Short mmCIF file of C-alpha atoms in Angstrom, two decimals:
data_model
loop_
_atom_site.label_atom_id
_atom_site.label_comp_id
_atom_site.label_asym_id
_atom_site.label_seq_id
_atom_site.Cartn_x
_atom_site.Cartn_y
_atom_site.Cartn_z
CA MET A 1150 5.11 14.22 5.02
CA LYS A 1151 5.72 13.40 8.54
CA ASN A 1152 8.92 13.49 10.42
CA SER A 1153 8.95 9.52 11.30
CA LEU A 1154 7.39 6.28 10.37
CA TYR A 1155 5.61 6.23 13.82
CA SER A 1156 3.85 9.69 13.07
CA ALA A 1157 3.08 8.67 9.68
CA GLN A 1158 1.54 5.29 10.59
CA ARG A 1159 -0.57 7.53 13.14
CA LEU A 1160 -1.64 9.86 10.73
CA TYR A 1161 -2.64 6.91 8.04
CA ASP A 1162 -4.68 5.33 10.79
CA ARG A 1163 -6.74 8.53 11.40
CA VAL A 1164 -7.45 9.32 7.90
CA SER A 1165 -8.05 5.92 6.66
CA SER A 1166 -10.91 5.60 9.35
CA PHE A 1167 -12.75 8.51 7.54
CA LEU A 1168 -11.85 7.75 3.83
CA ASP A 1169 -11.82 4.78 1.67
CA THR A 1170 -8.75 2.76 2.23
CA ASN A 1171 -8.36 2.49 -1.68
CA ASP A 1172 -7.64 6.33 -1.76
CA VAL A 1173 -5.06 6.59 1.28
CA PHE A 1174 -1.65 4.96 1.30
CA LEU A 1175 1.44 4.80 3.54
CA PHE A 1176 4.76 4.85 1.89
CA PRO A 1177 7.07 3.36 4.70
CA THR A 1178 10.79 2.91 5.04
CA ASP A 1179 12.77 1.27 7.76
CA GLU A 1180 14.40 4.21 9.45
CA SER A 1181 17.55 2.85 11.11
CA LEU A 1182 20.47 1.79 8.30
CA ARG A 1183 21.68 -0.64 10.55
CA LEU A 1184 18.27 -2.57 11.10
CA ASP A 1185 17.67 -1.98 7.37
CA ALA A 1186 20.98 -3.86 6.72
CA ILE A 1187 20.14 -6.90 8.78
CA ALA A 1188 16.82 -7.63 7.31
CA GLU A 1189 14.34 -5.40 5.43
CA SER A 1190 10.63 -6.06 5.81
CA LYS A 1191 9.09 -7.69 3.13
CA GLU A 1192 5.73 -6.06 3.95
CA LEU A 1193 7.24 -2.83 3.62
CA ILE A 1194 8.99 -3.61 0.29
CA ALA A 1195 5.44 -4.97 -1.03
CA GLU A 1196 3.78 -1.64 0.10
CA ARG A 1197 6.43 0.57 -1.78
CA VAL A 1198 6.27 -1.61 -4.76
CA TYR A 1199 2.53 -1.39 -5.12
CA LEU A 1200 2.33 2.25 -4.22
CA LEU A 1201 4.80 3.32 -7.00
CA SER A 1202 2.82 1.69 -9.51
CA ARG A 1203 -0.30 3.22 -8.27
CA ILE A 1204 1.36 6.82 -7.97
CA LEU A 1205 2.46 6.34 -11.87
CA LYS A 1206 -1.53 5.54 -12.82
CA LYS A 1207 -1.94 9.21 -11.84
CA GLU A 1208 -5.20 8.43 -10.21
CA PRO A 1209 -6.29 10.81 -7.01
CA CYS A 1210 -5.10 9.60 -3.71
CA ILE A 1211 -3.49 10.64 -0.52
CA ILE A 1212 0.09 9.35 0.22
CA ILE A 1213 1.45 9.74 3.63
CA THR A 1214 5.07 9.41 3.99
CA HIS A 1215 8.15 10.47 6.25
CA THR A 1216 11.60 11.46 6.15
CA SER A 1217 13.45 8.44 5.49
CA SER A 1218 11.19 7.71 2.64
CA ILE A 1219 11.52 11.14 1.21
CA ILE A 1220 15.19 11.02 1.07
CA ARG A 1221 15.53 7.30 -0.10
CA HIS A 1222 17.04 6.59 -3.40
CA LEU A 1223 14.34 5.18 -5.80
CA PRO A 1224 14.80 4.36 -9.82
CA THR A 1225 13.75 6.72 -12.43
CA LYS A 1226 10.03 6.81 -13.20
CA GLU A 1227 11.21 5.48 -16.74
CA ASP A 1228 13.42 2.66 -15.43
CA TYR A 1229 10.58 1.78 -13.01
CA LEU A 1230 7.92 1.17 -15.67
CA LYS A 1231 10.28 -0.82 -17.97
CA SER A 1232 10.43 -3.29 -15.07
CA PHE A 1233 6.80 -4.35 -15.43
CA ILE A 1234 6.19 -7.66 -17.18
CA ASN A 1235 3.16 -7.57 -19.60
CA LEU A 1236 2.04 -10.85 -20.93
CA LYS A 1237 -0.87 -12.28 -22.87
CA VAL A 1238 -2.15 -15.59 -24.03
CA GLY A 1239 -0.34 -16.48 -27.43
CA ASP A 1240 2.73 -14.69 -26.75
CA VAL A 1241 5.79 -16.53 -27.65
CA PHE A 1242 7.96 -15.94 -24.41
CA THR A 1243 9.99 -18.76 -23.00
CA LYS A 1244 9.77 -20.11 -19.41
CA ASP A 1245 13.21 -19.43 -18.91
CA GLN A 1246 13.09 -15.87 -20.22
CA LEU A 1247 10.15 -15.22 -17.74
CA ILE A 1248 12.08 -16.72 -14.75
CA ASP A 1249 15.28 -14.64 -15.73
CA LEU A 1250 13.13 -11.56 -15.30
CA LEU A 1251 11.42 -12.66 -12.11
CA GLU A 1252 14.90 -13.28 -10.87
CA MET A 1253 16.04 -9.97 -11.79
CA SER A 1254 13.28 -8.05 -10.64
CA GLY A 1255 13.72 -9.62 -6.98
CA TYR A 1256 11.34 -12.48 -6.86
CA GLU A 1257 11.92 -15.23 -4.24
CA ARG A 1258 11.92 -18.75 -5.88
CA VAL A 1259 9.94 -21.27 -3.64
CA VAL A 1260 8.41 -24.71 -3.97
CA LYS A 1261 4.93 -23.16 -3.35
CA ILE A 1262 4.04 -19.86 -2.98
CA ASP A 1263 2.32 -18.71 0.03
CA HIS A 1264 2.68 -14.79 0.02
CA SER A 1265 3.46 -12.05 -2.52
CA LEU A 1266 7.10 -11.42 -4.05
CA GLN A 1267 7.18 -15.11 -4.51
CA TYR A 1268 7.37 -17.46 -7.73
CA ALA A 1269 7.38 -21.19 -8.00
CA THR A 1270 7.54 -23.35 -11.03
CA ARG A 1271 7.04 -26.98 -12.02
CA GLY A 1272 6.77 -28.55 -15.39
CA GLY A 1273 5.26 -26.09 -17.81
CA VAL A 1274 3.59 -24.10 -15.04
CA ILE A 1275 4.78 -20.82 -13.29
CA ASP A 1276 2.99 -19.33 -10.26
CA ILE A 1277 3.55 -15.75 -9.53
CA PHE A 1278 2.34 -13.55 -6.82
CA SER A 1279 2.37 -10.04 -7.83
CA VAL A 1280 1.37 -7.29 -5.26
CA ASN A 1281 -1.04 -5.77 -7.38
CA TYR A 1282 -3.50 -8.41 -7.12
CA ASN A 1283 -5.45 -10.25 -4.51
CA ASP A 1284 -4.86 -13.63 -5.95
CA PRO A 1285 -1.76 -15.40 -7.35
CA ILE A 1286 -1.31 -15.62 -11.10
CA ARG A 1287 -0.73 -19.16 -12.73
CA ILE A 1288 0.75 -19.20 -16.23
CA GLU A 1289 0.84 -22.57 -18.25
CA TYR A 1290 3.06 -23.19 -21.26
CA PHE A 1291 2.65 -24.94 -24.49
CA ASP A 1292 6.30 -25.25 -25.51
CA ASP A 1293 7.47 -21.57 -25.49
CA GLU A 1294 4.00 -20.12 -25.91
CA ILE A 1295 1.79 -19.02 -23.25
CA ASP A 1296 -1.52 -21.19 -23.39
CA SER A 1297 -3.40 -19.65 -20.51
CA ILE A 1298 -3.41 -17.32 -17.56
CA ARG A 1299 -5.30 -17.36 -14.55
CA PHE A 1300 -5.81 -16.22 -11.00
CA PHE A 1301 -6.10 -19.03 -8.62
CA ASN A 1302 -7.12 -19.52 -4.77
CA LEU A 1303 -3.89 -19.84 -2.71
CA VAL A 1304 -5.74 -22.35 -0.42
CA SER A 1305 -7.76 -24.51 -2.61
CA GLN A 1306 -5.47 -24.06 -5.70
CA ARG A 1307 -8.82 -23.74 -7.90
CA THR A 1308 -9.00 -21.24 -10.64
CA VAL A 1309 -10.65 -17.95 -9.69
CA GLU A 1310 -10.58 -16.06 -12.92
CA THR A 1311 -9.28 -16.76 -16.52
CA LEU A 1312 -7.46 -13.77 -18.10
CA LYS A 1313 -6.13 -12.90 -21.46
CA ASN A 1314 -3.26 -10.62 -20.31
CA ILE A 1315 -1.66 -9.73 -16.95
CA GLU A 1316 0.83 -7.14 -15.80
CA ILE A 1317 3.42 -8.21 -13.24
CA LEU A 1318 5.08 -5.70 -10.89
CA PRO A 1319 8.55 -6.35 -9.76
CA ALA A 1320 9.31 -7.70 -6.30
CA SER A 1321 11.61 -4.80 -5.39
CA GLU A 1322 11.15 -1.11 -6.10
CA LEU A 1323 15.24 -1.11 -6.52
CA VAL A 1324 14.89 -2.18 -10.43
CA ILE A 1325 17.83 -2.51 -12.58
CA ASP A 1326 18.73 -3.62 -16.11
CA ALA A 1327 20.19 -6.92 -16.26
CA LYS A 1328 23.18 -5.68 -18.39
CA ILE A 1329 24.13 -2.93 -16.42
CA LEU A 1330 24.01 -5.07 -13.35
CA ASN A 1331 26.32 -7.59 -14.89
CA ASN A 1332 28.73 -4.97 -16.04
CA LYS A 1333 28.95 -3.61 -12.43
CA ILE A 1334 29.28 -6.72 -10.89
CA LYS A 1335 32.32 -7.36 -13.27
CA GLU A 1336 33.68 -3.92 -12.11
CA LEU A 1337 33.29 -4.96 -8.30
CA GLU A 1338 35.04 -8.13 -8.83
CA SER A 1339 37.89 -6.45 -10.63
CA LYS A 1340 38.12 -4.02 -7.43
CA LEU A 1341 38.41 -7.08 -5.33
CA LYS A 1342 41.72 -7.82 -6.97
CA ASP A 1343 43.16 -4.38 -5.98
CA LEU A 1344 42.95 -5.23 -2.55
CA SER A 1345 46.16 -7.16 -2.69
CA ASN A 1346 48.26 -4.45 -0.82
CA LEU A 1347 46.27 -5.07 2.51
CA ASP A 1348 47.74 -7.11 5.32
CA PHE A 1349 46.78 -10.80 5.24
CA GLU A 1350 44.29 -10.96 8.03
CA LEU A 1351 42.64 -7.60 7.01
CA LYS A 1352 42.66 -8.81 3.33
CA HIS A 1353 40.92 -11.93 4.10
CA GLU A 1354 38.07 -10.63 6.28
CA VAL A 1355 37.33 -7.74 3.71
CA ILE A 1356 37.51 -9.97 0.53
CA SER A 1357 35.39 -12.51 2.13
CA LYS A 1358 32.70 -10.08 3.24
CA LEU A 1359 32.50 -8.27 -0.17
CA THR A 1360 32.68 -11.57 -1.94
CA TYR A 1361 29.53 -12.42 -0.21
CA GLU A 1362 27.76 -9.19 -1.11
CA ILE A 1363 28.69 -9.48 -4.67
CA LEU A 1364 27.07 -12.90 -4.75
CA SER A 1365 24.03 -11.29 -2.99
CA LEU A 1366 23.95 -8.91 -5.86
CA LYS A 1367 24.15 -11.43 -8.31
CA ASN A 1368 21.12 -13.35 -6.69
CA ARG A 1369 19.07 -10.53 -5.95
CA ASN A 1370 18.36 -12.05 -2.62
CA ASN A 1371 18.96 -9.35 -0.35
CA ASN A 1372 17.07 -6.03 -0.73
CA SER A 1373 19.19 -4.21 2.01
CA THR A 1374 22.56 -5.07 0.34
CA PHE A 1375 21.32 -4.04 -3.00
CA TYR A 1376 20.25 -0.47 -1.55
CA LYS A 1377 23.80 -0.35 -0.24
CA TYR A 1378 25.25 -0.47 -3.62
CA TYR A 1379 22.25 0.92 -5.68
CA THR A 1380 23.51 4.34 -6.54
CA TYR A 1381 27.09 2.84 -7.58
CA LEU A 1382 25.20 0.30 -9.75
CA LEU A 1383 23.40 3.21 -11.40
CA ASP A 1384 25.79 5.72 -11.43
CA ASN A 1385 23.95 7.99 -9.14
CA ASN A 1386 21.33 8.21 -11.86
CA THR A 1387 18.31 7.97 -9.30
CA SER A 1388 15.14 9.59 -8.27
CA SER A 1389 13.27 10.74 -5.12
CA LEU A 1390 9.73 9.48 -4.66
CA LEU A 1391 8.65 13.18 -5.04
CA GLU A 1392 9.74 12.83 -8.63
CA TYR A 1393 7.12 10.17 -9.36
CA PHE A 1394 4.29 12.68 -8.91
CA ASN A 1395 3.07 15.33 -11.58
CA LYS A 1396 4.03 18.94 -9.87
CA GLU A 1397 1.08 20.59 -11.78
CA ASN A 1398 -1.70 18.32 -9.98
CA THR A 1399 0.01 17.44 -6.65
CA VAL A 1400 -0.33 19.29 -3.53
CA PHE A 1401 2.89 18.63 -1.34
CA ILE A 1402 2.18 18.95 2.62
CA LEU A 1403 4.98 19.47 5.07
CA SER A 1404 3.90 18.64 8.58
CA ASN A 1405 6.02 20.08 11.38
CA GLU A 1406 9.10 21.19 9.33
CA SER A 1407 11.00 21.45 12.49
CA LEU A 1408 10.77 17.91 13.44
CA VAL A 1409 11.35 16.61 10.01
CA ARG A 1410 14.77 18.54 10.15
CA ASP A 1411 15.45 17.00 13.54
CA ASN A 1412 14.70 13.59 12.27
CA TYR A 1413 17.24 14.22 9.12
CA ASP A 1414 19.76 15.40 11.27
CA LEU A 1415 19.46 12.05 13.61
CA PHE A 1416 19.46 9.98 10.35
CA MET A 1417 22.76 11.92 9.08
CA GLN A 1418 24.47 11.30 12.42
CA GLU A 1419 23.61 7.60 12.28
CA LEU A 1420 24.94 7.68 8.80
CA ILE A 1421 28.38 9.27 9.53
CA ASP A 1422 28.66 6.62 12.48
CA TYR A 1423 27.53 3.79 10.01
CA LYS A 1424 29.99 4.85 7.16
CA LEU A 1425 32.94 4.69 9.66
CA GLU A 1426 31.84 1.14 10.52
CA LEU A 1427 31.79 0.31 6.87
CA LYS A 1428 35.00 1.71 6.21
CA GLU A 1429 36.74 -0.61 8.63
CA VAL A 1430 35.28 -3.69 7.43
CA SER A 1431 35.35 -2.87 3.71
CA ASN A 1432 38.30 -0.47 3.15
CA ASN A 1433 36.85 2.23 1.25
CA PHE A 1434 35.78 -0.44 -1.35
CA ILE A 1435 33.40 2.14 -2.94
CA ASN A 1436 31.76 5.28 -2.16
CA TYR A 1437 28.64 4.37 -0.46
CA ASN A 1438 25.48 6.98 -1.12
CA PHE A 1439 22.67 6.04 1.08
CA ASN A 1440 20.35 9.25 0.88
CA LEU A 1441 19.17 12.16 -1.26
CA ASP A 1442 19.56 15.74 0.26
CA LEU A 1443 16.42 16.75 2.27
CA ASN A 1444 17.51 20.61 2.02
CA GLU A 1445 17.66 20.21 -1.99
CA LEU A 1446 14.26 18.48 -2.08
CA LEU A 1447 12.38 20.87 0.24
CA THR A 1448 13.79 23.61 -2.10
CA HIS A 1449 13.00 22.15 -5.51
CA TYR A 1450 9.49 21.20 -4.39
CA ASN A 1451 6.81 23.79 -3.23
CA PHE A 1452 5.58 22.50 0.12
CA VAL A 1453 2.64 23.51 1.93
CA LYS A 1454 3.92 23.82 5.48
CA ILE A 1455 1.78 23.22 8.52
CA GLU A 1456 2.58 23.26 12.09
CA GLU A 1457 0.18 21.20 14.41
CA PHE A 1458 -1.17 22.65 17.42
CA SER A 1459 0.04 26.19 16.36
CA SER A 1460 -2.30 29.30 16.79
CA SER A 1461 -3.19 28.72 12.99
CA SER A 1462 -4.57 25.20 13.69
CA PHE A 1463 -8.42 24.55 13.93
CA PHE A 1464 -10.26 22.18 15.83
CA LEU A 1465 -13.27 20.10 14.83
CA ASP A 1466 -15.61 18.77 17.63
CA THR A 1467 -16.23 15.41 16.56
CA ARG A 1468 -18.48 12.67 18.38
CA SER A 1469 -18.37 8.94 17.40
CA VAL A 1470 -21.61 7.45 16.15
CA SER A 1471 -20.94 3.74 16.80
CA ALA A 1472 -24.31 2.40 17.85
CA MET A 1473 -28.01 3.34 16.91
CA HIS A 1474 -30.52 1.62 19.26
CA GLY A 1475 -34.25 1.85 19.06
CA ASN A 1476 -36.71 2.59 16.22
CA LYS A 1477 -34.66 3.93 13.22
CA SER A 1478 -37.40 6.46 11.87
CA GLN A 1479 -37.32 7.72 15.32
CA ILE A 1480 -33.60 8.48 15.40
CA LEU A 1481 -33.88 10.05 11.95
CA GLU A 1482 -36.58 12.13 13.18
CA ASP A 1483 -34.68 13.24 16.36
CA TYR A 1484 -31.67 14.33 14.17
CA ASN A 1485 -34.29 16.24 11.84
CA LYS A 1486 -35.66 18.14 14.71
CA ARG A 1487 -32.19 18.95 16.06
CA ASP A 1488 -31.52 20.52 12.57
CA TYR A 1489 -28.91 18.17 11.67
CA LYS A 1490 -27.85 17.40 8.32
CA VAL A 1491 -28.04 13.73 7.92
CA ILE A 1492 -25.41 11.74 5.34
CA LEU A 1493 -25.89 8.04 4.88
CA CYS A 1494 -22.72 6.23 3.65
CA LEU A 1495 -24.30 3.27 1.77
CA ASP A 1496 -22.39 0.41 0.15
CA ASN A 1497 -25.00 -1.23 -1.93
CA GLY A 1498 -28.18 -1.21 -3.62
CA LEU A 1499 -29.97 -3.38 -1.05
CA GLN A 1500 -29.19 -0.79 1.90
CA ILE A 1501 -30.21 2.08 -0.50
CA ASP A 1502 -33.77 0.51 -1.28
CA PHE A 1503 -33.97 0.00 2.61
CA ILE A 1504 -33.24 3.57 3.46
CA LYS A 1505 -35.61 4.84 0.77
CA ASN A 1506 -38.47 2.95 2.33
CA ILE A 1507 -37.71 4.42 5.77
CA TYR A 1508 -37.79 7.97 4.17
CA LEU A 1509 -41.07 7.27 2.23
CA ASP A 1510 -42.66 6.54 5.55
CA LEU A 1511 -41.25 9.68 7.11
CA ASN A 1512 -42.09 11.73 3.91
CA TYR A 1513 -38.57 13.16 4.20
CA GLU A 1514 -36.70 14.24 0.95
CA LEU A 1515 -33.50 12.25 0.25
CA LYS A 1516 -31.02 13.35 -1.95
CA TYR A 1517 -27.76 11.59 -3.64
CA ILE A 1518 -24.76 13.18 -3.32
CA LYS A 1519 -21.00 12.52 -4.81
CA LYS A 1520 -18.38 11.67 -2.46
CA ASP A 1521 -16.53 15.14 -2.93
CA GLU A 1522 -19.92 17.10 -2.70
CA LEU A 1523 -21.01 19.06 0.44
CA PRO A 1524 -24.60 18.26 1.48
CA LYS A 1525 -27.17 20.96 0.57
CA SER A 1526 -30.39 19.33 1.62
CA LYS A 1527 -31.22 18.11 5.34
CA HIS A 1528 -30.81 14.05 4.54
CA SER A 1529 -28.45 12.90 1.76
CA PHE A 1530 -26.88 9.46 1.05
CA THR A 1531 -23.40 8.51 -0.82
CA GLN A 1532 -22.16 5.49 -2.21
CA GLU A 1533 -18.84 6.01 -0.04
CA ASN A 1534 -17.75 3.59 2.54
CA ILE A 1535 -16.37 4.92 5.96
CA LYS A 1536 -15.59 2.55 8.81
CA GLU A 1537 -17.32 4.29 11.66
CA GLY A 1538 -19.87 7.00 11.80
CA PHE A 1539 -19.53 10.25 13.43
CA GLU A 1540 -21.05 13.70 14.12
CA LEU A 1541 -19.54 17.04 13.49
CA VAL A 1542 -20.99 18.76 16.55
CA ASP A 1543 -20.84 22.45 15.79
CA GLU A 1544 -21.65 22.07 12.23
CA LYS A 1545 -24.58 19.92 13.06
CA ILE A 1546 -23.76 17.03 10.37
CA VAL A 1547 -23.92 13.50 11.37
CA PHE A 1548 -22.28 10.68 8.87
CA ILE A 1549 -23.75 7.19 9.36
CA SER A 1550 -21.53 4.45 8.27
CA MET A 1551 -22.48 1.24 6.18
CA ASP A 1552 -21.26 -0.67 9.21
CA HIS A 1553 -23.72 1.09 11.41
CA PRO A 1554 -26.23 -1.56 13.13
CA MET A 1555 -29.00 0.43 11.55
CA LEU A 1556 -27.57 -0.20 8.18
CA LYS A 1557 -26.35 -3.75 8.92
CA LEU A 1558 -30.10 -4.97 9.64
CA SER A 1559 -30.83 -4.06 5.95
CA GLN A 1560 -28.56 -6.92 4.72
CA PHE A 1561 -30.68 -9.63 6.55
CA GLN A 1562 -33.83 -9.09 4.38
CA GLU A 1563 -32.22 -11.20 1.73
CA VAL A 1564 -31.71 -13.84 4.33
CA LEU A 1565 -35.27 -13.54 5.58
CA GLU A 1566 -36.72 -13.98 2.18
CA CYS A 1567 -34.63 -16.69 1.16
CA TYR A 1568 -35.61 -18.74 4.49
CA HIS A 1569 -39.19 -18.12 3.88
CA GLU A 1570 -39.22 -19.35 0.45
CA ASN A 1571 -37.67 -22.56 1.39
CA ILE A 1572 -38.66 -23.21 5.08
CA TYR A 1573 -42.18 -24.01 6.01
CA ALA A 1574 -42.21 -23.70 10.00
CA GLU A 1575 -44.84 -25.52 11.81
CA GLN A 1576 -44.90 -22.92 14.90
CA ASP A 1577 -43.87 -19.35 15.41
CA VAL A 1578 -40.39 -18.69 14.59
CA TYR A 1579 -38.19 -15.75 16.55
CA TYR A 1580 -34.84 -14.43 14.89
CA PHE A 1581 -32.08 -13.11 16.92
CA PHE A 1582 -29.68 -10.99 15.41
CA ASP A 1583 -26.20 -9.69 16.11
CA GLU A 1584 -23.79 -8.01 13.89
CA ILE A 1585 -23.02 -11.03 11.63
CA HIS A 1586 -24.99 -14.17 12.77
CA VAL A 1587 -28.69 -15.22 12.14
CA PHE A 1588 -30.02 -17.83 14.48
CA HIS A 1589 -33.12 -19.80 14.01
CA VAL A 1590 -35.06 -20.71 17.53
CA PRO A 1591 -38.25 -23.02 16.95
#
């Protein structure tokens, strides 16, 4: 947990450069209530929706977040899980029922989908783009029965994969049961009638604004407005992000507690000013509750507290390994003479075969290690991708990435073999390589 979205983003960028991005995530929230009220980023919503579902799967991962996200109201885990739509081929589940669920969970209806959190319908077909998949979903009906489910390419519209079942996530983390929402909207509409004691000019302004917001709640077309009323709609039965984790197998780390508390104080000061503004335009229509109490959360959860750049901090002297020129065997021999431990981060079988042949020529032993193991031998390889290689100078350990030029060359062997099997050159052929292209010059 960092103090701000900026600090959390910076830490995420650093950590994800060393680890697989499938294991490291950022849980972001807009930090200004005023900016959030104008228009909340669809990208931030999509990231939160996906990440909450990932956390509930209880798969090991690293979550980087910040003050505003920790104090944000979320549905209970049980309510969030209930919002998932699970369908399979052969289900009798009408098209109208599915559309109602999509609307209730915040999906935007469009003529043709072009990004996540949207759906489109025509005839007996519904297209949905759920954030837990790389491709959109196409569901075809035969009467009220689901006839087929498939992934399709957004550009070509062609089928990518045919499926037997599918799980569709909500389009907002602010989920709510339809009956509860409808009952609460009726309450709000009744409250509007109680504003009759206001003078005419103020009454007109207040009722006009509140009527617009109630309509927005009905249509689920503004996530910011929905959050504004969320605790009222749920009678304050909400959760924090922290409650989505299992306390027994989660390590909560608080980075720079003083900065986190300073950020919280700034948020609370802005909240006071914002509530005064709301009072003027809504005449205390409801008691708006925008956040959880940070002090209670920090007390309830056992955080490991770290202070960056303190006397207890440690520093790793690292050096980037972004290029490897010259003879590959000589470079490996050089690391060997310097008494380095070499760890090759490989991505596929072709790279592994390429490296093993080099090590056979060198007569060096090459050991496989799992991603969570420390190297014991001088030369090891693991099937774990990192974006850039680096050296731990003091520890004398070097990690070589799959994106390293030395390993990229291994991928061209298939290209060369295919070429030689199909092309019969009448004269000498020269190959010129860069990182992604192969050129043939006769």
